[in-house]
mmCIF file of C-alpha atoms in Angstrom:
data_model
loop_
_atom_site.group_PDB
_atom_site.id
_atom_site.type_symbol
_atom_site.label_atom_id
_atom_site.label_comp_id
_atom_site.label_asym_id
_atom_site.label_seq_id
_atom_site.Cartn_x
_atom_site.Cartn_y
_atom_site.Cartn_z
ATOM 1 C CA UNK R 143 -0.067 0.033 -0.037
ATOM 2 C CA UNK R 144 1.317 3.387 -0.920
ATOM 3 C CA UNK R 145 2.013 5.195 2.377
ATOM 4 C CA UNK R 146 0.214 2.576 4.328
ATOM 5 C CA UNK R 147 -0.056 4.587 7.528
ATOM 6 C CA UNK R 148 -2.206 7.268 5.822
ATOM 7 C CA UNK R 149 -4.519 4.821 4.138
ATOM 8 C CA UNK R 150 -4.791 2.348 6.995
ATOM 9 C CA UNK R 151 -7.586 4.140 8.862
ATOM 10 C CA UNK R 152 -9.498 4.476 5.607
ATOM 11 C CA UNK R 153 -9.432 0.890 4.375
ATOM 12 C CA UNK R 154 -12.649 -0.158 5.615
ATOM 13 C CA UNK R 155 -14.339 2.842 4.144
ATOM 14 C CA UNK R 156 -12.681 2.139 0.864
ATOM 15 C CA UNK R 157 -14.125 -1.508 0.890
ATOM 16 C CA UNK R 158 -17.594 -0.368 1.981
ATOM 17 C CA UNK R 159 -17.759 2.289 -0.701
ATOM 18 C CA UNK R 160 -16.554 -0.221 -3.419
ATOM 19 C CA UNK R 161 -19.063 -2.745 -2.497
ATOM 20 C CA UNK R 162 -21.773 0.121 -2.506
ATOM 21 C CA UNK R 163 -20.940 0.665 -6.095
ATOM 22 C CA UNK R 164 -20.287 -2.921 -7.260
ATOM 23 C CA UNK R 165 -23.006 -4.863 -5.576
ATOM 24 C CA UNK R 166 -20.945 -8.003 -4.698
ATOM 25 C CA UNK R 167 -17.133 -8.546 -4.974
ATOM 26 C CA UNK R 168 -14.465 -11.069 -3.946
ATOM 27 C CA UNK R 169 -11.109 -10.477 -2.411
ATOM 28 C CA UNK R 170 -8.916 -10.450 -5.352
ATOM 29 C CA UNK R 171 -11.308 -8.351 -7.318
ATOM 30 C CA UNK R 172 -11.155 -5.767 -4.568
ATOM 31 C CA UNK R 173 -7.490 -5.393 -4.771
ATOM 32 C CA UNK R 174 -7.504 -5.146 -8.391
ATOM 33 C CA UNK R 175 -10.214 -2.602 -8.540
ATOM 34 C CA UNK R 176 -8.594 -0.345 -6.092
ATOM 35 C CA UNK R 177 -5.303 -0.688 -8.121
ATOM 36 C CA UNK R 178 -7.132 0.220 -11.319
ATOM 37 C CA UNK R 179 -9.036 3.259 -9.649
ATOM 38 C CA UNK R 180 -5.803 4.723 -8.212
ATOM 39 C CA UNK R 181 -3.674 3.924 -11.336
ATOM 40 C CA UNK R 182 -1.516 1.519 -9.367
ATOM 41 C CA UNK R 183 -0.846 4.135 -6.471
ATOM 42 C CA UNK R 184 -2.673 2.166 -3.819
ATOM 43 C CA UNK R 185 -1.974 -1.584 -3.602
ATOM 44 C CA UNK R 186 -4.035 -3.337 -0.760
ATOM 45 C CA UNK R 187 -2.143 -6.404 0.581
ATOM 46 C CA UNK R 188 -3.901 -9.742 1.387
ATOM 47 C CA UNK R 189 -2.680 -9.122 4.880
ATOM 48 C CA UNK R 190 -4.521 -5.999 5.129
ATOM 49 C CA UNK R 191 -7.616 -6.760 3.031
ATOM 50 C CA UNK R 192 -8.917 -9.994 4.419
ATOM 51 C CA UNK R 193 -8.816 -9.176 8.183
ATOM 52 C CA UNK R 194 -10.652 -5.833 7.311
ATOM 53 C CA UNK R 195 -13.354 -7.779 5.286
ATOM 54 C CA UNK R 196 -13.686 -10.339 8.128
ATOM 55 C CA UNK R 197 -14.074 -7.550 10.619
ATOM 56 C CA UNK R 198 -16.636 -5.855 8.595
ATOM 57 C CA UNK R 199 -18.526 -9.240 8.170
ATOM 58 C CA UNK R 200 -18.311 -9.940 12.042
ATOM 59 C CA UNK R 201 -19.760 -6.475 12.723
ATOM 60 C CA UNK R 202 -22.748 -7.247 10.355
ATOM 61 C CA UNK R 203 -21.841 -4.624 7.698
ATOM 62 C CA UNK R 204 -21.085 -7.311 5.075
ATOM 63 C CA UNK R 205 -22.940 -10.537 4.051
ATOM 64 C CA UNK R 206 -21.048 -13.271 2.316
ATOM 65 C CA UNK R 207 -22.111 -15.648 -0.378
ATOM 66 C CA UNK R 208 -19.933 -18.708 -1.131
ATOM 67 C CA UNK R 209 -20.208 -20.075 -4.586
ATOM 68 C CA UNK R 210 -18.687 -22.856 -6.574
ATOM 69 C CA UNK R 211 -16.307 -21.187 -9.019
ATOM 70 C CA UNK R 212 -14.897 -23.558 -11.555
ATOM 71 C CA UNK R 213 -12.780 -25.964 -9.398
ATOM 72 C CA UNK R 214 -12.633 -23.915 -6.356
ATOM 73 C CA UNK R 215 -14.895 -21.912 -3.978
ATOM 74 C CA UNK R 216 -15.178 -18.230 -4.081
ATOM 75 C CA UNK R 217 -16.411 -15.958 -1.237
ATOM 76 C CA UNK R 218 -18.341 -12.989 -2.415
ATOM 77 C CA UNK R 219 -18.977 -9.968 -0.037
ATOM 78 C CA UNK R 220 -21.857 -7.662 -0.293
ATOM 79 C CA UNK R 221 -23.278 -4.757 1.760
ATOM 80 C CA UNK R 222 -26.062 -5.446 4.268
ATOM 81 C CA UNK R 223 -28.504 -2.669 4.992
ATOM 82 C CA UNK R 224 -26.518 -1.894 8.231
ATOM 83 C CA UNK R 225 -23.478 -1.784 5.948
ATOM 84 C CA UNK R 226 -25.086 0.743 3.516
ATOM 85 C CA UNK R 227 -25.869 3.098 6.566
ATOM 86 C CA UNK R 228 -22.326 2.634 7.893
ATOM 87 C CA UNK R 229 -20.934 3.500 4.484
ATOM 88 C CA UNK R 230 -22.729 6.807 4.311
ATOM 89 C CA UNK R 231 -21.607 7.620 7.907
ATOM 90 C CA UNK R 232 -18.039 6.771 7.237
ATOM 91 C CA UNK R 233 -17.965 8.788 3.926
ATOM 92 C CA UNK R 234 -19.287 11.816 5.664
ATOM 93 C CA UNK R 235 -16.636 11.349 8.409
ATOM 94 C CA UNK R 236 -13.990 10.972 5.839
ATOM 95 C CA UNK R 237 -15.115 14.013 3.986
ATOM 96 C CA UNK R 238 -14.945 16.027 7.245
ATOM 97 C CA UNK R 239 -11.539 14.570 7.894
ATOM 98 C CA UNK R 240 -10.340 15.556 4.363
ATOM 99 C CA UNK R 241 -11.731 19.075 4.835
ATOM 100 C CA UNK R 242 -10.063 19.514 8.086
ATOM 101 C CA UNK R 243 -6.825 18.317 6.753
ATOM 102 C CA UNK R 244 -6.877 20.691 3.887
ATOM 103 C CA UNK R 245 -7.554 23.629 6.288
ATOM 104 C CA UNK R 246 -4.729 22.389 8.514
ATOM 105 C CA UNK R 247 -2.018 21.882 5.887
ATOM 106 C CA UNK R 248 -2.969 24.514 3.331
ATOM 107 C CA UNK R 249 -5.175 27.159 4.893
ATOM 108 C CA UNK R 250 -5.221 29.567 1.855
ATOM 109 C CA UNK R 251 -6.692 26.783 -0.421
ATOM 110 C CA UNK R 252 -9.076 25.212 1.757
ATOM 111 C CA UNK R 253 -12.536 24.270 0.403
ATOM 112 C CA UNK R 254 -14.217 27.004 2.240
ATOM 113 C CA UNK O 9 -8.416 -19.783 -18.657
ATOM 114 C CA UNK O 10 -9.543 -21.413 -15.435
ATOM 115 C CA UNK O 11 -7.009 -23.443 -13.523
ATOM 116 C CA UNK O 12 -7.744 -27.312 -13.461
ATOM 117 C CA UNK O 13 -8.727 -29.264 -10.385
ATOM 118 C CA UNK O 14 -5.301 -30.697 -10.098
ATOM 119 C CA UNK O 15 -3.765 -27.361 -10.213
ATOM 120 C CA UNK O 16 -6.089 -25.975 -7.509
ATOM 121 C CA UNK O 17 -5.201 -28.973 -5.443
ATOM 122 C CA UNK O 18 -1.554 -28.179 -5.737
ATOM 123 C CA UNK O 19 -2.143 -24.754 -4.310
ATOM 124 C CA UNK O 20 -4.325 -26.103 -1.602
ATOM 125 C CA UNK O 21 -1.784 -28.804 -0.744
ATOM 126 C CA UNK O 22 0.958 -26.429 -0.555
ATOM 127 C CA UNK O 23 -0.864 -24.182 1.897
ATOM 128 C CA UNK O 24 -1.903 -27.291 3.879
ATOM 129 C CA UNK O 25 1.815 -28.338 4.234
ATOM 130 C CA UNK O 26 2.646 -24.846 5.485
ATOM 131 C CA UNK O 27 0.381 -25.582 8.314
ATOM 132 C CA UNK O 28 -2.756 -23.646 7.349
ATOM 133 C CA UNK O 29 -5.284 -25.917 8.939
ATOM 134 C CA UNK O 30 -8.433 -23.806 8.989
ATOM 135 C CA UNK O 31 -10.294 -24.538 5.759
ATOM 136 C CA UNK O 32 -12.482 -21.482 5.881
ATOM 137 C CA UNK O 33 -9.415 -19.291 5.827
ATOM 138 C CA UNK O 34 -7.347 -21.533 3.319
ATOM 139 C CA UNK O 35 -10.030 -21.624 0.613
ATOM 140 C CA UNK O 36 -10.123 -17.929 0.376
ATOM 141 C CA UNK O 37 -6.319 -17.828 0.031
ATOM 142 C CA UNK O 38 -6.610 -20.637 -2.691
ATOM 143 C CA UNK O 39 -8.968 -18.548 -4.708
ATOM 144 C CA UNK O 40 -6.788 -15.403 -4.260
ATOM 145 C CA UNK O 41 -3.632 -17.153 -5.438
ATOM 146 C CA UNK O 42 -5.559 -19.149 -8.289
ATOM 147 C CA UNK O 43 -7.101 -15.809 -9.587
ATOM 148 C CA UNK O 44 -3.630 -14.080 -9.502
ATOM 149 C CA UNK O 45 -2.116 -17.032 -11.465
ATOM 150 C CA UNK O 46 -5.017 -17.048 -14.007
ATOM 151 C CA UNK O 47 -4.698 -13.288 -14.468
ATOM 152 C CA UNK O 48 -0.854 -13.064 -14.779
ATOM 153 C CA UNK O 49 0.242 -16.329 -16.214
ATOM 154 C CA UNK O 50 -0.361 -17.316 -19.722
ATOM 155 C CA UNK O 51 0.826 -20.954 -19.949
ATOM 156 C CA UNK O 52 -0.760 -22.747 -16.814
ATOM 157 C CA UNK O 53 0.382 -26.094 -17.778
ATOM 158 C CA UNK O 54 4.073 -24.986 -18.119
ATOM 159 C CA UNK O 55 3.690 -22.969 -14.827
ATOM 160 C CA UNK O 56 2.460 -26.114 -12.965
ATOM 161 C CA UNK O 57 4.987 -28.519 -14.707
ATOM 162 C CA UNK O 58 6.563 -30.842 -12.176
ATOM 163 C CA UNK O 59 9.431 -32.385 -14.044
ATOM 164 C CA UNK O 60 11.875 -29.507 -13.348
ATOM 165 C CA UNK O 61 14.080 -29.183 -10.418
ATOM 166 C CA UNK O 62 12.577 -25.931 -9.574
ATOM 167 C CA UNK O 63 9.054 -25.538 -11.128
ATOM 168 C CA UNK O 64 7.791 -22.028 -11.681
ATOM 169 C CA UNK O 65 4.859 -22.790 -9.343
ATOM 170 C CA UNK O 66 7.057 -23.649 -6.535
ATOM 171 C CA UNK O 67 9.212 -20.613 -6.955
ATOM 172 C CA UNK O 68 6.081 -18.400 -7.125
ATOM 173 C CA UNK O 69 4.794 -19.974 -3.950
ATOM 174 C CA UNK O 70 8.195 -19.810 -2.196
ATOM 175 C CA UNK O 71 8.302 -16.065 -2.985
ATOM 176 C CA UNK O 72 4.877 -15.549 -1.372
ATOM 177 C CA UNK O 73 5.509 -17.971 1.526
ATOM 178 C CA UNK O 74 6.376 -15.397 4.188
ATOM 179 C CA UNK O 75 3.619 -12.976 3.348
ATOM 180 C CA UNK O 76 1.061 -15.949 3.175
ATOM 181 C CA UNK O 77 2.258 -17.217 6.657
ATOM 182 C CA UNK O 78 2.013 -13.857 8.179
ATOM 183 C CA UNK O 79 -1.424 -13.348 6.507
ATOM 184 C CA UNK O 80 -2.749 -16.707 7.839
ATOM 185 C CA UNK O 81 -1.585 -16.026 11.437
ATOM 186 C CA UNK O 82 -3.028 -12.604 11.383
ATOM 187 C CA UNK O 83 -6.294 -13.865 10.030
ATOM 188 C CA UNK O 84 -6.520 -16.768 12.314
ATOM 189 C CA UNK O 85 -6.025 -14.678 15.361
ATOM 190 C CA UNK O 86 -8.282 -11.941 14.327
ATOM 191 C CA UNK O 87 -11.041 -14.345 13.301
ATOM 192 C CA UNK O 88 -10.831 -15.969 16.751
ATOM 193 C CA UNK O 89 -11.188 -12.510 18.435
ATOM 194 C CA UNK O 90 -14.273 -11.780 15.971
ATOM 195 C CA UNK O 91 -15.790 -15.197 16.811
ATOM 196 C CA UNK O 92 -15.197 -14.655 20.545
ATOM 197 C CA UNK O 93 -17.060 -11.349 20.314
ATOM 198 C CA UNK O 94 -19.874 -12.851 18.225
ATOM 199 C CA UNK O 95 -20.167 -15.937 20.642
ATOM 200 C CA UNK O 96 -20.211 -13.506 23.600
ATOM 201 C CA UNK O 97 -22.898 -11.539 22.048
ATOM 202 C CA UNK O 98 -25.055 -14.546 21.287
ATOM 203 C CA UNK O 99 -24.664 -15.960 24.877
ATOM 204 C CA UNK O 100 -25.538 -12.603 26.425
ATOM 205 C CA UNK O 101 -28.571 -12.362 24.045
ATOM 206 C CA UNK O 102 -29.593 -15.947 25.116
ATOM 207 C CA UNK O 103 -29.454 -14.834 28.840
ATOM 208 C CA UNK O 104 -31.704 -11.877 28.294
ATOM 209 C CA UNK O 105 -34.334 -14.222 26.726
ATOM 210 C CA UNK O 106 -37.267 -14.257 29.148
ATOM 211 C CA UNK O 107 -37.551 -18.044 29.602
ATOM 212 C CA UNK O 108 -33.709 -18.474 30.101
ATOM 213 C CA UNK O 109 -33.774 -15.582 32.549
ATOM 214 C CA UNK O 110 -36.576 -17.144 34.625
ATOM 215 C CA UNK O 111 -34.726 -20.616 34.574
ATOM 216 C CA UNK O 112 -31.509 -18.963 35.754
ATOM 217 C CA UNK O 113 -33.099 -16.785 38.398
ATOM 218 C CA UNK O 114 -35.229 -19.781 39.676
ATOM 219 C CA UNK O 115 -32.115 -22.093 39.777
ATOM 220 C CA UNK O 116 -29.942 -19.406 41.359
ATOM 221 C CA UNK O 117 -32.431 -18.939 44.180
ATOM 222 C CA UNK O 118 -32.788 -22.484 44.768
ATOM 223 C CA UNK O 119 -28.913 -22.807 44.601
ATOM 224 C CA UNK O 120 -28.614 -20.090 47.311
ATOM 225 C CA UNK O 121 -30.953 -22.165 49.523
ATOM 226 C CA UNK O 122 -28.791 -25.201 49.130
ATOM 227 C CA UNK O 123 -25.669 -23.165 49.969
ATOM 228 C CA UNK O 124 -27.285 -21.956 53.172
ATOM 229 C CA UNK O 125 -28.473 -25.563 53.902
ATOM 230 C CA UNK O 126 -25.074 -27.213 53.591
ATOM 231 C CA UNK O 127 -22.316 -25.339 51.820
ATOM 232 C CA UNK O 128 -19.770 -28.256 51.900
ATOM 233 C CA UNK O 129 -21.815 -30.699 49.835
ATOM 234 C CA UNK O 130 -23.312 -28.004 47.655
ATOM 235 C CA UNK O 131 -19.620 -26.939 46.741
ATOM 236 C CA UNK O 132 -18.449 -30.567 46.059
ATOM 237 C CA UNK O 133 -21.507 -31.579 44.102
ATOM 238 C CA UNK O 134 -21.614 -28.315 41.959
ATOM 239 C CA UNK O 135 -17.903 -28.634 41.216
ATOM 240 C CA UNK O 136 -18.324 -32.235 40.153
ATOM 241 C CA UNK O 137 -21.306 -31.360 38.000
ATOM 242 C CA UNK O 138 -19.469 -28.413 36.572
ATOM 243 C CA UNK O 139 -16.364 -30.502 35.592
ATOM 244 C CA UNK O 140 -18.524 -33.274 34.045
ATOM 245 C CA UNK O 141 -20.586 -30.775 32.034
ATOM 246 C CA UNK O 142 -17.637 -28.858 30.804
ATOM 247 C CA UNK O 143 -15.794 -32.136 30.037
ATOM 248 C CA UNK O 144 -18.788 -33.498 27.963
ATOM 249 C CA UNK O 145 -19.189 -30.161 26.134
ATOM 250 C CA UNK O 146 -15.402 -30.232 25.167
ATOM 251 C CA UNK O 147 -15.638 -33.829 23.936
ATOM 252 C CA UNK O 148 -18.886 -32.922 22.108
ATOM 253 C CA UNK O 149 -17.349 -29.977 20.312
ATOM 254 C CA UNK O 150 -14.191 -32.005 19.600
ATOM 255 C CA UNK O 151 -16.383 -34.484 17.879
ATOM 256 C CA UNK O 152 -18.029 -31.669 15.890
ATOM 257 C CA UNK O 153 -14.645 -30.531 14.699
ATOM 258 C CA UNK O 154 -14.037 -33.933 13.349
ATOM 259 C CA UNK O 155 -17.514 -33.889 11.568
ATOM 260 C CA UNK O 156 -17.676 -30.383 10.380
ATOM 261 C CA UNK O 157 -13.971 -29.917 9.682
ATOM 262 C CA UNK O 158 -11.432 -27.507 10.747
ATOM 263 C CA UNK O 159 -13.295 -24.382 10.437
ATOM 264 C CA UNK O 160 -12.236 -21.434 12.468
ATOM 265 C CA UNK O 161 -15.519 -20.659 14.062
ATOM 266 C CA UNK O 162 -16.116 -24.303 15.259
ATOM 267 C CA UNK O 163 -12.662 -24.215 16.688
ATOM 268 C CA UNK O 164 -13.498 -21.015 18.439
ATOM 269 C CA UNK O 165 -16.381 -22.634 20.279
ATOM 270 C CA UNK O 166 -14.148 -25.541 21.109
ATOM 271 C CA UNK O 167 -11.454 -23.177 22.479
ATOM 272 C CA UNK O 168 -14.061 -21.397 24.715
ATOM 273 C CA UNK O 169 -15.490 -24.644 26.100
ATOM 274 C CA UNK O 170 -12.040 -26.067 26.630
ATOM 275 C CA UNK O 171 -11.077 -22.838 28.512
ATOM 276 C CA UNK O 172 -14.231 -23.186 30.748
ATOM 277 C CA UNK O 173 -13.318 -26.857 31.408
ATOM 278 C CA UNK O 174 -9.844 -25.681 32.397
ATOM 279 C CA UNK O 175 -11.363 -23.238 34.881
ATOM 280 C CA UNK O 176 -13.755 -25.797 36.281
ATOM 281 C CA UNK O 177 -10.972 -28.175 36.908
ATOM 282 C CA UNK O 178 -8.432 -25.871 38.421
ATOM 283 C CA UNK O 179 -10.312 -23.074 40.219
ATOM 284 C CA UNK O 180 -9.877 -24.664 42.722
ATOM 285 C CA UNK O 181 -8.084 -27.897 41.780
ATOM 286 C CA UNK O 182 -11.001 -30.575 41.556
ATOM 287 C CA UNK O 183 -8.810 -33.011 43.425
ATOM 288 C CA UNK O 184 -8.693 -30.724 46.584
ATOM 289 C CA UNK O 185 -12.428 -29.745 46.487
ATOM 290 C CA UNK O 186 -12.879 -31.918 49.630
ATOM 291 C CA UNK O 187 -10.638 -29.417 51.606
ATOM 292 C CA UNK O 188 -12.641 -27.197 53.924
ATOM 293 C CA UNK O 189 -10.836 -23.842 52.681
ATOM 294 C CA UNK O 190 -12.629 -24.434 49.322
ATOM 295 C CA UNK O 191 -16.024 -24.628 50.796
ATOM 296 C CA UNK O 192 -17.152 -20.980 50.330
ATOM 297 C CA UNK O 193 -19.718 -19.069 48.505
ATOM 298 C CA UNK O 194 -17.259 -17.869 45.731
ATOM 299 C CA UNK O 195 -16.270 -21.539 44.764
ATOM 300 C CA UNK O 196 -20.040 -22.616 44.770
ATOM 301 C CA UNK O 197 -21.305 -19.598 42.667
ATOM 302 C CA UNK O 198 -18.250 -19.870 40.305
ATOM 303 C CA UNK O 199 -19.152 -23.442 39.346
ATOM 304 C CA UNK O 200 -22.844 -22.557 39.090
ATOM 305 C CA UNK O 201 -22.035 -19.826 36.560
ATOM 306 C CA UNK O 202 -19.683 -22.174 34.765
ATOM 307 C CA UNK O 203 -22.328 -24.790 34.235
ATOM 308 C CA UNK O 204 -24.716 -22.214 32.770
ATOM 309 C CA UNK O 205 -22.194 -20.574 30.511
ATOM 310 C CA UNK O 206 -21.130 -23.964 29.178
ATOM 311 C CA UNK O 207 -24.630 -25.117 28.478
ATOM 312 C CA UNK O 208 -25.485 -21.702 26.693
ATOM 313 C CA UNK O 209 -22.350 -21.900 24.650
ATOM 314 C CA UNK O 210 -23.147 -25.352 23.541
ATOM 315 C CA UNK O 211 -26.873 -24.531 22.832
ATOM 316 C CA UNK O 212 -25.663 -21.583 20.658
ATOM 317 C CA UNK O 213 -23.402 -23.867 18.756
ATOM 318 C CA UNK O 214 -26.111 -26.364 18.098
ATOM 319 C CA UNK O 215 -28.323 -23.631 16.885
ATOM 320 C CA UNK O 216 -25.761 -22.454 14.409
ATOM 321 C CA UNK O 217 -24.308 -25.851 13.554
ATOM 322 C CA UNK O 218 -26.473 -26.359 10.310
ATOM 323 C CA UNK O 219 -25.619 -22.800 9.266
ATOM 324 C CA UNK O 220 -21.893 -23.625 9.465
ATOM 325 C CA UNK O 221 -22.413 -26.982 7.715
ATOM 326 C CA UNK O 222 -24.369 -25.306 4.903
ATOM 327 C CA UNK O 223 -21.921 -22.480 4.562
ATOM 328 C CA UNK O 224 -18.896 -24.862 4.283
ATOM 329 C CA UNK O 225 -20.608 -27.863 2.606
ATOM 330 C CA UNK O 226 -18.531 -27.585 -0.565
ATOM 331 C CA UNK O 227 -15.351 -27.487 1.423
ATOM 332 C CA UNK O 228 -16.226 -30.429 3.446
ATOM 333 C CA UNK O 229 -17.270 -32.841 0.635
#
């Protein structure tokens, strides 16, 4: 992950938001989608992705569907209703955070 | 092109040999690795060919080995914590159920009467019942691991019940339960709580057993 410390706190929000836009996704697909959207700038490792997915699942924000894919099993993740609400809340929090950071690091060119 | 059954089994076998015992964590890693190979390797047969001293597949897996091990240990630990939290929530929910609450309150009141009547025998009998109940629960869940397979959540139930059995056996040491210094209200109530906790954890497991079986049925067959 590019500058992992900065992204670490937002990983769950990134996952929730991706699932909001893509209905259901599996682990590898999420890593590739993030890589594609950020032009390779942000690479989510398996070590960071799966614990985050399992945590969101345990908290009831994600539902899983295990399907037979070719010769193996594939676990798809999708948002629950609770997850959709959580995504909105986290996006609002993240936007607030970005706004405040912009004010702090560059007061002249802040959003307001 | 999709990987063949043999190729998938080679990935799975490699992970199994690394000691990745929980199938519910392993199959997701298998899918991740398999997808990565499908997306990035053109000639799968050449990649998986065994007749070379150092096959490409082995080289690929060895390069990933440290990350995979770190990832597995991390997932395994975190999943245990999530499961522990989930099971605790389920058990707490069961306790708040009206019928269960009535049974617990009624039993507790009756139990306090027994303590007042004769604390020595109440402690001894309760401790023995507690050890037996915990022991049977541990055996029952061990059997389930054999039936359902090495699924992390089933193992988490087993670990909890095993821990409760440990507490029942050593607080105080069951072989010293006849000693007068152990005949007190704390020991009596402690074992009373252990019995109920154990029963509730096992009931919760039985409730969710089919759900686990259905969820992992493809992996178990």
